[in-house]
Amino acid sequence: MAGGPLSSGVNGEDRGAGGGVPELPGWLVPRPRLTDRLARGARGPLTVVVGPVGAGKTALALEWAHTRRPPGPLAWVSCDGRAEQPQVFWPRVTHALRAAAVDLPESVAAGEGPLFVAALAAALNARDEPVVLVLDDFQPAPNSALAEGVTSLLRHTCGLLRLVVLARRDPPLHLHRGRLTSDLTELRTADLAFDDREAAALLAQHGIDVPRQTVSTLRRRTDGWAAGLRLAAMSMEKHGDPDRFVTRFAGDDEAVASYLVEEVLDVQPPGMRRLLLTTSVLDRVNAELAAELCDEDAGRHFAALVRENSFLQPVGHGWYRCHQMFADVLRMCLRHEAPGLVAPLHRRAADWLDEHGQLADAVRHLLAADHWDQAARLIVHRLAVGRVIGVTRARLPAELTRARTEALPDEPEPVLLAAAAAHARHDDQVCAHHLERAALLVDRLPPGEEDRAARCRLAHAEIRMERLRTRDAKAARAAAADAEAAGPRLPHGALAQCPEIPALTLTVRGGDELRAGCLKAAESSLTGGLKAAGAAGNGALRRDCLVELALLEALRGRFRAADELTGLATQPPLPAWTATEPARATLHLVRAWVELARGDIRRARHELARSDAVLRVLPDPFVTAVGALVAGLACAAERGDGPAAPIGAVSARLPRSVLRSVEPACAALLRPGRAGRLPAGAAVEQLQRTAAPAERLSVRERDVLDRLAQMMTTEEIAEELYLSVNTVKTHLKSVYRKLAVSRRSAAVRRARELQLL
């Protein structure tokens, strides 16, 4: 490949004694977004371009040198990387400067050492215009005489030397000082990555025309690595189906693997090579995890590894990610050289990640080691089944839903995970089968494993609640009761990090309490469920709680609050409704009642029809009975009748406590003497008219009240308003006093009645 576009442009293999700028290759892909940055950087004393082999460092610098106007004469020195010696380097520099028409006095003779550097600095300081010096593949050892000499030259040239360094790792030139003084410009691996437009231009050079989506896929697979794109293009020239080639192209491609093994892996010292191969099983690595997988001696190489290998990119907080294609090559080499190490390495990584709270990564490694049963035990014992069935914001690897579910051992955890995976795949029959088997296995657990049994029972109940809550309210309530019974058997605080469990439990319980006529208890449960669902990131549960609370407010005759809650339930970022969700029937029913309160009987009937359509597919006797009441009220309003007939028609189908609550609302809707269409808003005003508070709320009290209505805790309110917790509590007491209430939910309800929210 020597002399071709890959070596001479991407890899910078145009060596010489130094002097004129190498010719601009004809195959170069223009990258003006980066040459602009180089041009700006050359106005300052130091610019570094750091990237792995084949990242396009030299090609970029050549484009800049040939297409932009440097601030002065440009001297180019091609170095020998780590093998560069001072006695060779400094003569190259002086030769390159003279070749660039920089007049150096005879006193600057070829040499090295502090006196030579001082003489060269003095000669450059005598100039009227700056000089640009490009050092290609400059990689001296830290604290070496060569590194110290270049640092000294840069420091003593008073800004007249503009140094541009191209290297595979950070050059030891005290870069941190430049960062502090803004005298440093840096382009790194992420900056050098090709974007889709540049990748398409590179492919076009090889006569390859593929759709934009294919280009984007190839760019993602290569991480925008120039050499990877070039190698792919060269292979695609010989391939009959470029699109299919891209879907399979990875680091195990023969050309890519050969290139990276030869250029990167095989030039590493033995300890560094072993560390690279061992940590290749990881998607992300830090020093502690690297030491866990390797012995202590190999672990000590980690700092040097990340310093000298730009294929490892920082992702924050001491973690690093390996370039995707290089990682593929490393994993392939590990499988070939030490296949017996792969599974144990995954298992050790899983243990460490679990201990450090990174469950998803731990599960991924267990699956990679084919330890599905151990992954199941970990998920169940960490109370993380909700992350499989989709009731949390955080999710576990999708591979779980595709994992094997046959030939499961006679242990409850793998069977529970199989049930959760089946539910995630919407395979209800398999889910029910596994749940039945898991229940038997939990009951057979021996004495002394109470904690394990409690965790398994809680997982079992959680899956049942999520599976049944939209189809069988009674069975879902039984599952919620099982979850409530299992909770106290766990260690104190075990549920604190699992808000999805109380979110499910409270939502199910609140819906059951509402249908039983326990309105106060339902309000408490649904409000708690709403808050827990928010903490769990479960938009569907939040939406369902809002709809149930809207129905609760409508039953109490508080139609403005009901209308507001239904509005919240249909706004982003909450998920869109699907045709198979029973809560849609409740939503349309509440909307119908609100429209009736506004006096719009036509729209009320339209919403009732939509509610009935859902109920025919997903029956809910309670919602059906309330819907019959609203339909009767609509008929009575048209005829001018009183409320007795509609209430009597459904009295046997609704709890007595619900009837007692709804009678005043019905009476207000059908006031004597009012026939036909009700004036818009009249019923709402009648139902919600109440005395104003004796004292006006202050601006700060209104701020606190607004956040109270958003279900924020006292601590969250304090943080958002930049107040102390005690100050927030003082404002809350004042709000309670002025609104004549004693608790949060009552304050919010009262504020809505007074139109303060």
mmCIF file of C-alpha atoms in Angstrom, residues 213-551:
data_model
loop_
_atom_site.group_PDB
_atom_site.id
_atom_site.type_symbol
_atom_site.label_atom_id
_atom_site.label_comp_id
_atom_site.label_asym_id
_atom_site.label_seq_id
_atom_site.Cartn_x
_atom_site.Cartn_y
_atom_site.Cartn_z
ATOM 1 C CA GLN A 213 -28.697 6.658 4.804
ATOM 2 C CA THR A 214 -26.028 4.150 3.717
ATOM 3 C CA VAL A 215 -23.345 6.831 3.952
ATOM 4 C CA SER A 216 -24.525 7.717 7.449
ATOM 5 C CA THR A 217 -24.472 4.058 8.498
ATOM 6 C CA LEU A 218 -20.918 3.623 7.219
ATOM 7 C CA ARG A 219 -19.798 6.815 8.931
ATOM 8 C CA ARG A 220 -21.267 5.620 12.251
ATOM 9 C CA ARG A 221 -19.676 2.172 11.889
ATOM 10 C CA THR A 222 -16.258 3.726 11.323
ATOM 11 C CA ASP A 223 -16.719 6.543 13.867
ATOM 12 C CA GLY A 224 -15.792 8.828 10.969
ATOM 13 C CA TRP A 225 -12.260 7.369 10.922
ATOM 14 C CA ALA A 226 -10.612 8.400 7.648
ATOM 15 C CA ALA A 227 -8.619 5.197 7.163
ATOM 16 C CA GLY A 228 -11.658 3.061 7.883
ATOM 17 C CA LEU A 229 -13.724 4.965 5.324
ATOM 18 C CA ARG A 230 -10.951 4.717 2.739
ATOM 19 C CA LEU A 231 -10.494 0.979 3.318
ATOM 20 C CA ALA A 232 -14.242 0.463 3.093
ATOM 21 C CA ALA A 233 -14.383 2.417 -0.168
ATOM 22 C CA MET A 234 -11.553 0.371 -1.652
ATOM 23 C CA SER A 235 -13.375 -2.848 -0.734
ATOM 24 C CA MET A 236 -16.726 -1.535 -1.999
ATOM 25 C CA GLU A 237 -15.177 -0.959 -5.436
ATOM 26 C CA LYS A 238 -14.888 -4.746 -5.740
ATOM 27 C CA HIS A 239 -18.247 -5.549 -4.137
ATOM 28 C CA GLY A 240 -21.379 -5.992 -6.212
ATOM 29 C CA ASP A 241 -23.754 -4.743 -3.513
ATOM 30 C CA PRO A 242 -22.336 -1.701 -1.649
ATOM 31 C CA ASP A 243 -25.412 -1.344 0.564
ATOM 32 C CA ARG A 244 -25.136 -4.911 1.799
ATOM 33 C CA PHE A 245 -21.385 -4.499 2.290
ATOM 34 C CA VAL A 246 -21.954 -1.516 4.601
ATOM 35 C CA THR A 247 -24.354 -3.462 6.820
ATOM 36 C CA ARG A 248 -21.620 -6.052 7.448
ATOM 37 C CA PHE A 249 -18.567 -3.807 7.515
ATOM 38 C CA ALA A 250 -16.827 -3.776 10.913
ATOM 39 C CA GLY A 251 -13.427 -3.977 12.537
ATOM 40 C CA ASP A 252 -13.109 -7.649 11.653
ATOM 41 C CA ASP A 253 -12.902 -6.734 7.963
ATOM 42 C CA GLU A 254 -9.632 -8.230 6.732
ATOM 43 C CA ALA A 255 -8.197 -4.984 5.378
ATOM 44 C CA VAL A 256 -9.093 -3.010 8.515
ATOM 45 C CA ALA A 257 -7.852 -5.714 10.866
ATOM 46 C CA SER A 258 -4.528 -6.093 9.040
ATOM 47 C CA TYR A 259 -3.996 -2.356 8.986
ATOM 48 C CA LEU A 260 -4.716 -1.811 12.699
ATOM 49 C CA VAL A 261 -2.822 -4.854 13.907
ATOM 50 C CA GLU A 262 0.250 -3.846 11.927
ATOM 51 C CA GLU A 263 0.128 -0.105 12.584
ATOM 52 C CA VAL A 264 -1.119 -0.042 16.189
ATOM 53 C CA LEU A 265 -1.351 -3.311 18.085
ATOM 54 C CA ASP A 266 1.914 -4.972 17.137
ATOM 55 C CA VAL A 267 3.997 -1.890 17.941
ATOM 56 C CA GLN A 268 2.780 -1.813 21.557
ATOM 57 C CA PRO A 269 5.001 -3.015 24.423
ATOM 58 C CA PRO A 270 3.893 -6.424 25.786
ATOM 59 C CA GLY A 271 2.236 -5.006 28.919
ATOM 60 C CA MET A 272 0.355 -2.361 26.957
ATOM 61 C CA ARG A 273 -0.731 -4.889 24.336
ATOM 62 C CA ARG A 274 -2.091 -7.219 26.991
ATOM 63 C CA LEU A 275 -3.990 -4.367 28.653
ATOM 64 C CA LEU A 276 -5.564 -3.360 25.331
ATOM 65 C CA LEU A 277 -6.706 -6.917 24.598
ATOM 66 C CA THR A 278 -8.007 -7.569 28.115
ATOM 67 C CA THR A 279 -10.044 -4.362 28.360
ATOM 68 C CA SER A 280 -11.451 -4.776 24.850
ATOM 69 C CA VAL A 281 -14.447 -6.656 26.312
ATOM 70 C CA LEU A 282 -15.599 -3.322 27.803
ATOM 71 C CA ASP A 283 -17.582 -0.592 26.091
ATOM 72 C CA ARG A 284 -16.173 1.925 28.590
ATOM 73 C CA VAL A 285 -13.185 1.606 30.875
ATOM 74 C CA ASN A 286 -11.595 3.505 33.741
ATOM 75 C CA ALA A 287 -8.418 2.874 35.713
ATOM 76 C CA GLU A 288 -10.072 0.924 38.518
ATOM 77 C CA LEU A 289 -11.994 -1.381 36.208
ATOM 78 C CA ALA A 290 -8.903 -1.942 34.069
ATOM 79 C CA ALA A 291 -6.975 -2.984 37.192
ATOM 80 C CA GLU A 292 -9.843 -5.323 38.157
ATOM 81 C CA LEU A 293 -9.668 -7.173 34.844
ATOM 82 C CA CYS A 294 -5.875 -7.282 34.657
ATOM 83 C CA ASP A 295 -3.351 -7.969 37.349
ATOM 84 C CA GLU A 296 -2.054 -5.020 39.314
ATOM 85 C CA ASP A 297 1.094 -4.728 37.230
ATOM 86 C CA ALA A 298 -0.834 -4.482 33.957
ATOM 87 C CA GLY A 299 -3.270 -2.073 35.559
ATOM 88 C CA ARG A 300 -0.436 0.363 36.193
ATOM 89 C CA HIS A 301 -0.081 0.794 32.428
ATOM 90 C CA PHE A 302 -3.543 2.366 32.138
ATOM 91 C CA ALA A 303 -2.464 5.994 32.569
ATOM 92 C CA ALA A 304 0.196 5.544 29.885
ATOM 93 C CA LEU A 305 -2.307 3.746 27.677
ATOM 94 C CA VAL A 306 -4.798 6.625 27.593
ATOM 95 C CA ARG A 307 -2.006 9.174 27.278
ATOM 96 C CA GLU A 308 -0.333 7.534 24.326
ATOM 97 C CA ASN A 309 -3.247 5.954 22.458
ATOM 98 C CA SER A 310 -5.669 8.389 20.827
ATOM 99 C CA PHE A 311 -7.953 5.491 19.889
ATOM 100 C CA LEU A 312 -9.135 5.812 23.521
ATOM 101 C CA GLN A 313 -11.367 8.852 23.883
ATOM 102 C CA PRO A 314 -12.430 10.422 27.212
ATOM 103 C CA VAL A 315 -16.172 10.379 27.911
ATOM 104 C CA GLY A 316 -16.031 12.118 31.290
ATOM 105 C CA HIS A 317 -15.374 11.362 34.946
ATOM 106 C CA GLY A 318 -12.277 9.273 34.238
ATOM 107 C CA TRP A 319 -14.002 6.943 31.756
ATOM 108 C CA TYR A 320 -12.758 6.214 28.247
ATOM 109 C CA ARG A 321 -14.293 4.694 25.122
ATOM 110 C CA CYS A 322 -12.281 2.796 22.558
ATOM 111 C CA HIS A 323 -12.722 3.636 18.886
ATOM 112 C CA GLN A 324 -15.359 1.249 17.580
ATOM 113 C CA MET A 325 -13.348 -0.368 14.797
ATOM 114 C CA PHE A 326 -10.199 -0.691 16.896
ATOM 115 C CA ALA A 327 -12.311 -2.302 19.634
ATOM 116 C CA ASP A 328 -13.635 -4.790 17.059
ATOM 117 C CA VAL A 329 -10.079 -5.695 16.067
ATOM 118 C CA LEU A 330 -8.977 -6.077 19.686
ATOM 119 C CA ARG A 331 -11.904 -8.371 20.486
ATOM 120 C CA MET A 332 -11.194 -10.480 17.425
ATOM 121 C CA CYS A 333 -7.539 -10.827 18.454
ATOM 122 C CA LEU A 334 -8.552 -11.714 22.020
ATOM 123 C CA ARG A 335 -10.876 -14.470 20.765
ATOM 124 C CA HIS A 336 -8.109 -15.881 18.565
ATOM 125 C CA GLU A 337 -5.285 -15.637 21.104
ATOM 126 C CA ALA A 338 -7.075 -16.464 24.372
ATOM 127 C CA PRO A 339 -10.632 -17.712 23.765
ATOM 128 C CA GLY A 340 -10.876 -19.154 27.272
ATOM 129 C CA LEU A 341 -10.447 -15.701 28.823
ATOM 130 C CA VAL A 342 -13.430 -14.002 27.185
ATOM 131 C CA ALA A 343 -16.253 -15.320 29.393
ATOM 132 C CA PRO A 344 -14.320 -14.940 32.704
ATOM 133 C CA LEU A 345 -13.434 -11.351 31.770
ATOM 134 C CA HIS A 346 -17.096 -10.552 31.099
ATOM 135 C CA ARG A 347 -18.054 -12.100 34.435
ATOM 136 C CA ARG A 348 -15.433 -10.110 36.375
ATOM 137 C CA ALA A 349 -16.528 -6.937 34.632
ATOM 138 C CA ALA A 350 -20.159 -7.673 35.541
ATOM 139 C CA ASP A 351 -19.278 -8.163 39.214
ATOM 140 C CA TRP A 352 -17.390 -4.868 39.372
ATOM 141 C CA LEU A 353 -20.067 -2.914 37.498
ATOM 142 C CA ASP A 354 -22.812 -4.315 39.715
ATOM 143 C CA GLU A 355 -20.896 -3.336 42.846
ATOM 144 C CA HIS A 356 -20.602 0.197 41.477
ATOM 145 C CA GLY A 357 -24.286 0.583 40.636
ATOM 146 C CA GLN A 358 -24.093 0.118 36.864
ATOM 147 C CA LEU A 359 -26.704 -2.580 36.504
ATOM 148 C CA ALA A 360 -27.393 -2.289 32.769
ATOM 149 C CA ASP A 361 -23.712 -2.676 31.898
ATOM 150 C CA ALA A 362 -23.371 -5.576 34.354
ATOM 151 C CA VAL A 363 -26.310 -7.378 32.748
ATOM 152 C CA ARG A 364 -24.880 -6.773 29.284
ATOM 153 C CA HIS A 365 -21.622 -8.468 30.280
ATOM 154 C CA LEU A 366 -23.412 -11.422 31.832
ATOM 155 C CA LEU A 367 -25.347 -11.909 28.604
ATOM 156 C CA ALA A 368 -22.102 -11.653 26.606
ATOM 157 C CA ALA A 369 -20.685 -14.423 28.813
ATOM 158 C CA ASP A 370 -23.847 -16.496 28.196
ATOM 159 C CA HIS A 371 -24.746 -16.308 31.900
ATOM 160 C CA TRP A 372 -28.447 -15.639 31.382
ATOM 161 C CA ASP A 373 -29.445 -17.287 34.660
ATOM 162 C CA GLN A 374 -27.015 -15.121 36.629
ATOM 163 C CA ALA A 375 -28.370 -12.052 34.851
ATOM 164 C CA ALA A 376 -31.863 -13.072 35.948
ATOM 165 C CA ARG A 377 -30.806 -13.413 39.584
ATOM 166 C CA LEU A 378 -29.104 -10.042 39.470
ATOM 167 C CA ILE A 379 -32.146 -8.300 37.956
ATOM 168 C CA VAL A 380 -34.638 -9.814 40.386
ATOM 169 C CA HIS A 381 -32.466 -9.258 43.452
ATOM 170 C CA ARG A 382 -31.841 -5.641 42.437
ATOM 171 C CA LEU A 383 -35.621 -5.149 42.068
ATOM 172 C CA ALA A 384 -35.084 -4.165 38.441
ATOM 173 C CA VAL A 385 -37.770 -6.165 36.641
ATOM 174 C CA GLY A 386 -39.493 -2.867 35.884
ATOM 175 C CA ARG A 387 -36.547 -1.963 33.659
ATOM 176 C CA VAL A 388 -37.335 -5.038 31.551
ATOM 177 C CA ILE A 389 -41.106 -4.602 31.251
ATOM 178 C CA GLY A 390 -40.783 -0.899 30.429
ATOM 179 C CA VAL A 391 -42.186 0.898 33.479
ATOM 180 C CA THR A 392 -39.033 2.952 34.091
ATOM 181 C CA ARG A 393 -37.115 5.606 32.222
ATOM 182 C CA ALA A 394 -33.945 3.491 32.431
ATOM 183 C CA ARG A 395 -34.025 0.271 30.457
ATOM 184 C CA LEU A 396 -31.985 -2.904 30.543
ATOM 185 C CA PRO A 397 -30.361 -4.294 27.372
ATOM 186 C CA ALA A 398 -32.797 -5.194 24.621
ATOM 187 C CA GLU A 399 -31.025 -8.533 24.262
ATOM 188 C CA LEU A 400 -32.986 -9.703 27.317
ATOM 189 C CA THR A 401 -36.220 -9.816 25.346
ATOM 190 C CA ARG A 402 -34.568 -11.975 22.697
ATOM 191 C CA ALA A 403 -32.797 -14.307 25.119
ATOM 192 C CA ARG A 404 -33.687 -17.952 25.466
ATOM 193 C CA THR A 405 -36.781 -18.873 27.432
ATOM 194 C CA GLU A 406 -36.753 -22.624 26.903
ATOM 195 C CA ALA A 407 -35.088 -25.224 29.135
ATOM 196 C CA LEU A 408 -35.159 -22.839 32.095
ATOM 197 C CA PRO A 409 -33.791 -24.121 35.411
ATOM 198 C CA ASP A 410 -36.079 -24.831 38.361
ATOM 199 C CA GLU A 411 -35.290 -21.498 39.974
ATOM 200 C CA PRO A 412 -37.736 -18.609 40.219
ATOM 201 C CA GLU A 413 -35.466 -15.805 38.969
ATOM 202 C CA PRO A 414 -34.819 -17.082 35.414
ATOM 203 C CA VAL A 415 -38.506 -17.929 35.040
ATOM 204 C CA LEU A 416 -39.509 -14.468 36.268
ATOM 205 C CA LEU A 417 -37.127 -12.870 33.802
ATOM 206 C CA ALA A 418 -38.568 -15.037 31.042
ATOM 207 C CA ALA A 419 -42.048 -13.791 32.002
ATOM 208 C CA ALA A 420 -40.858 -10.178 31.946
ATOM 209 C CA ALA A 421 -39.185 -10.702 28.566
ATOM 210 C CA ALA A 422 -42.354 -12.254 27.161
ATOM 211 C CA HIS A 423 -44.411 -9.291 28.392
ATOM 212 C CA ALA A 424 -41.945 -6.903 26.753
ATOM 213 C CA ARG A 425 -42.446 -8.856 23.494
ATOM 214 C CA HIS A 426 -46.238 -8.650 23.959
ATOM 215 C CA ASP A 427 -46.404 -12.453 24.171
ATOM 216 C CA ASP A 428 -49.127 -12.665 26.801
ATOM 217 C CA GLN A 429 -49.662 -16.417 26.663
ATOM 218 C CA VAL A 430 -45.993 -17.202 27.340
ATOM 219 C CA CYS A 431 -45.883 -14.521 30.039
ATOM 220 C CA ALA A 432 -48.853 -16.064 31.868
ATOM 221 C CA HIS A 433 -47.309 -19.535 31.650
ATOM 222 C CA HIS A 434 -44.016 -18.367 33.157
ATOM 223 C CA LEU A 435 -45.787 -16.403 35.885
ATOM 224 C CA GLU A 436 -47.702 -19.501 36.917
ATOM 225 C CA ARG A 437 -44.535 -21.579 37.048
ATOM 226 C CA ALA A 438 -42.596 -18.867 38.897
ATOM 227 C CA ALA A 439 -45.254 -18.711 41.615
ATOM 228 C CA LEU A 440 -44.832 -22.434 42.288
ATOM 229 C CA LEU A 441 -41.043 -22.141 42.386
ATOM 230 C CA VAL A 442 -41.163 -19.239 44.849
ATOM 231 C CA ASP A 443 -43.412 -21.232 47.158
ATOM 232 C CA ARG A 444 -40.844 -24.067 47.116
ATOM 233 C CA LEU A 445 -37.935 -21.924 48.278
ATOM 234 C CA PRO A 446 -36.432 -23.422 51.451
ATOM 235 C CA PRO A 447 -36.674 -21.757 54.874
ATOM 236 C CA GLY A 448 -33.958 -19.229 55.533
ATOM 237 C CA GLU A 449 -34.326 -17.560 52.118
ATOM 238 C CA GLU A 450 -37.014 -15.102 53.153
ATOM 239 C CA ASP A 451 -35.242 -12.128 51.568
ATOM 240 C CA ARG A 452 -34.890 -13.956 48.254
ATOM 241 C CA ALA A 453 -38.518 -15.028 48.377
ATOM 242 C CA ALA A 454 -39.675 -11.455 49.093
ATOM 243 C CA ARG A 455 -37.737 -10.110 46.105
ATOM 244 C CA CYS A 456 -39.122 -12.806 43.833
ATOM 245 C CA ARG A 457 -42.698 -12.195 45.048
ATOM 246 C CA LEU A 458 -42.299 -8.479 44.483
ATOM 247 C CA ALA A 459 -41.035 -9.075 40.931
ATOM 248 C CA HIS A 460 -43.922 -11.465 40.315
ATOM 249 C CA ALA A 461 -46.433 -8.896 41.559
ATOM 250 C CA GLU A 462 -44.854 -6.105 39.503
ATOM 251 C CA ILE A 463 -45.135 -8.072 36.266
ATOM 252 C CA ARG A 464 -48.736 -8.988 37.057
ATOM 253 C CA MET A 465 -49.682 -5.400 37.864
ATOM 254 C CA GLU A 466 -48.270 -4.075 34.593
ATOM 255 C CA ARG A 467 -49.825 -6.938 32.627
ATOM 256 C CA LEU A 468 -53.281 -6.724 34.207
ATOM 257 C CA ARG A 469 -53.857 -3.086 35.125
ATOM 258 C CA THR A 470 -55.432 -2.247 31.759
ATOM 259 C CA ARG A 471 -57.455 -5.426 31.387
ATOM 260 C CA ASP A 472 -58.508 -6.868 34.774
ATOM 261 C CA ALA A 473 -58.756 -4.301 37.585
ATOM 262 C CA LYS A 474 -59.623 -6.874 40.241
ATOM 263 C CA ALA A 475 -56.657 -9.122 39.445
ATOM 264 C CA ALA A 476 -54.366 -6.097 39.216
ATOM 265 C CA ARG A 477 -55.518 -4.974 42.678
ATOM 266 C CA ALA A 478 -54.669 -8.435 44.051
ATOM 267 C CA ALA A 479 -51.208 -8.119 42.522
ATOM 268 C CA ALA A 480 -50.836 -4.675 44.122
ATOM 269 C CA ALA A 481 -51.771 -6.187 47.486
ATOM 270 C CA ASP A 482 -49.071 -8.824 47.007
ATOM 271 C CA ALA A 483 -46.533 -6.107 46.230
ATOM 272 C CA GLU A 484 -47.554 -4.188 49.355
ATOM 273 C CA ALA A 485 -47.186 -7.355 51.427
ATOM 274 C CA ALA A 486 -43.714 -8.136 50.016
ATOM 275 C CA GLY A 487 -42.315 -4.653 50.537
ATOM 276 C CA PRO A 488 -42.016 -4.728 54.354
ATOM 277 C CA ARG A 489 -40.080 -8.008 54.147
ATOM 278 C CA LEU A 490 -37.218 -6.272 52.329
ATOM 279 C CA PRO A 491 -34.370 -4.417 54.065
ATOM 280 C CA HIS A 492 -35.104 -0.839 55.031
ATOM 281 C CA GLY A 493 -34.667 1.511 52.075
ATOM 282 C CA ALA A 494 -34.532 -1.239 49.468
ATOM 283 C CA LEU A 495 -37.390 0.344 47.490
ATOM 284 C CA ALA A 496 -36.000 3.874 47.629
ATOM 285 C CA GLN A 497 -34.302 3.531 44.229
ATOM 286 C CA CYS A 498 -37.268 1.817 42.583
ATOM 287 C CA PRO A 499 -40.014 4.458 42.191
ATOM 288 C CA GLU A 500 -41.685 2.393 39.480
ATOM 289 C CA ILE A 501 -42.887 -0.142 42.061
ATOM 290 C CA PRO A 502 -44.856 2.345 44.221
ATOM 291 C CA ALA A 503 -45.953 4.073 41.009
ATOM 292 C CA LEU A 504 -47.564 0.879 39.751
ATOM 293 C CA THR A 505 -48.916 -0.078 43.154
ATOM 294 C CA LEU A 506 -50.443 3.319 43.937
ATOM 295 C CA THR A 507 -51.937 3.703 40.461
ATOM 296 C CA VAL A 508 -53.627 0.319 40.649
ATOM 297 C CA ARG A 509 -54.758 0.842 44.226
ATOM 298 C CA GLY A 510 -56.029 4.355 43.501
ATOM 299 C CA GLY A 511 -58.117 3.155 40.588
ATOM 300 C CA ASP A 512 -59.589 0.387 42.721
ATOM 301 C CA GLU A 513 -60.360 2.791 45.590
ATOM 302 C CA LEU A 514 -62.048 5.199 43.197
ATOM 303 C CA ARG A 515 -64.316 2.470 41.885
ATOM 304 C CA ALA A 516 -65.103 1.370 45.425
ATOM 305 C CA GLY A 517 -66.233 4.896 46.289
ATOM 306 C CA CYS A 518 -63.323 5.676 48.653
ATOM 307 C CA LEU A 519 -62.697 9.066 47.117
ATOM 308 C CA LYS A 520 -60.314 10.506 49.723
ATOM 309 C CA ALA A 521 -58.200 7.362 49.744
ATOM 310 C CA ALA A 522 -58.205 7.301 45.941
ATOM 311 C CA GLU A 523 -57.048 10.910 45.795
ATOM 312 C CA SER A 524 -54.161 10.151 48.125
ATOM 313 C CA SER A 525 -53.116 7.017 46.227
ATOM 314 C CA LEU A 526 -53.387 8.566 42.772
ATOM 315 C CA THR A 527 -51.513 11.706 43.803
ATOM 316 C CA GLY A 528 -48.744 9.532 45.228
ATOM 317 C CA GLY A 529 -48.769 7.395 42.097
ATOM 318 C CA LEU A 530 -48.505 10.511 39.935
ATOM 319 C CA LYS A 531 -45.400 11.669 41.786
ATOM 320 C CA ALA A 532 -43.789 8.218 41.796
ATOM 321 C CA ALA A 533 -44.489 7.779 38.074
ATOM 322 C CA GLY A 534 -42.724 11.072 37.418
ATOM 323 C CA ALA A 535 -39.685 9.893 39.389
ATOM 324 C CA ALA A 536 -39.692 6.623 37.433
ATOM 325 C CA GLY A 537 -39.988 8.427 34.098
ATOM 326 C CA ASN A 538 -43.183 6.522 33.249
ATOM 327 C CA GLY A 539 -45.326 8.788 31.118
ATOM 328 C CA ALA A 540 -48.105 6.200 30.661
ATOM 329 C CA LEU A 541 -48.632 5.844 34.416
ATOM 330 C CA ARG A 542 -48.532 9.619 34.901
ATOM 331 C CA ARG A 543 -51.143 10.010 32.204
ATOM 332 C CA ASP A 544 -53.396 7.335 33.710
ATOM 333 C CA CYS A 545 -53.145 8.910 37.179
ATOM 334 C CA LEU A 546 -54.061 12.307 35.730
ATOM 335 C CA VAL A 547 -57.117 10.854 33.999
ATOM 336 C CA GLU A 548 -58.274 9.022 37.137
ATOM 337 C CA LEU A 549 -57.802 12.204 39.189
ATOM 338 C CA ALA A 550 -59.815 14.087 36.551
ATOM 339 C CA LEU A 551 -62.677 11.606 36.971
#
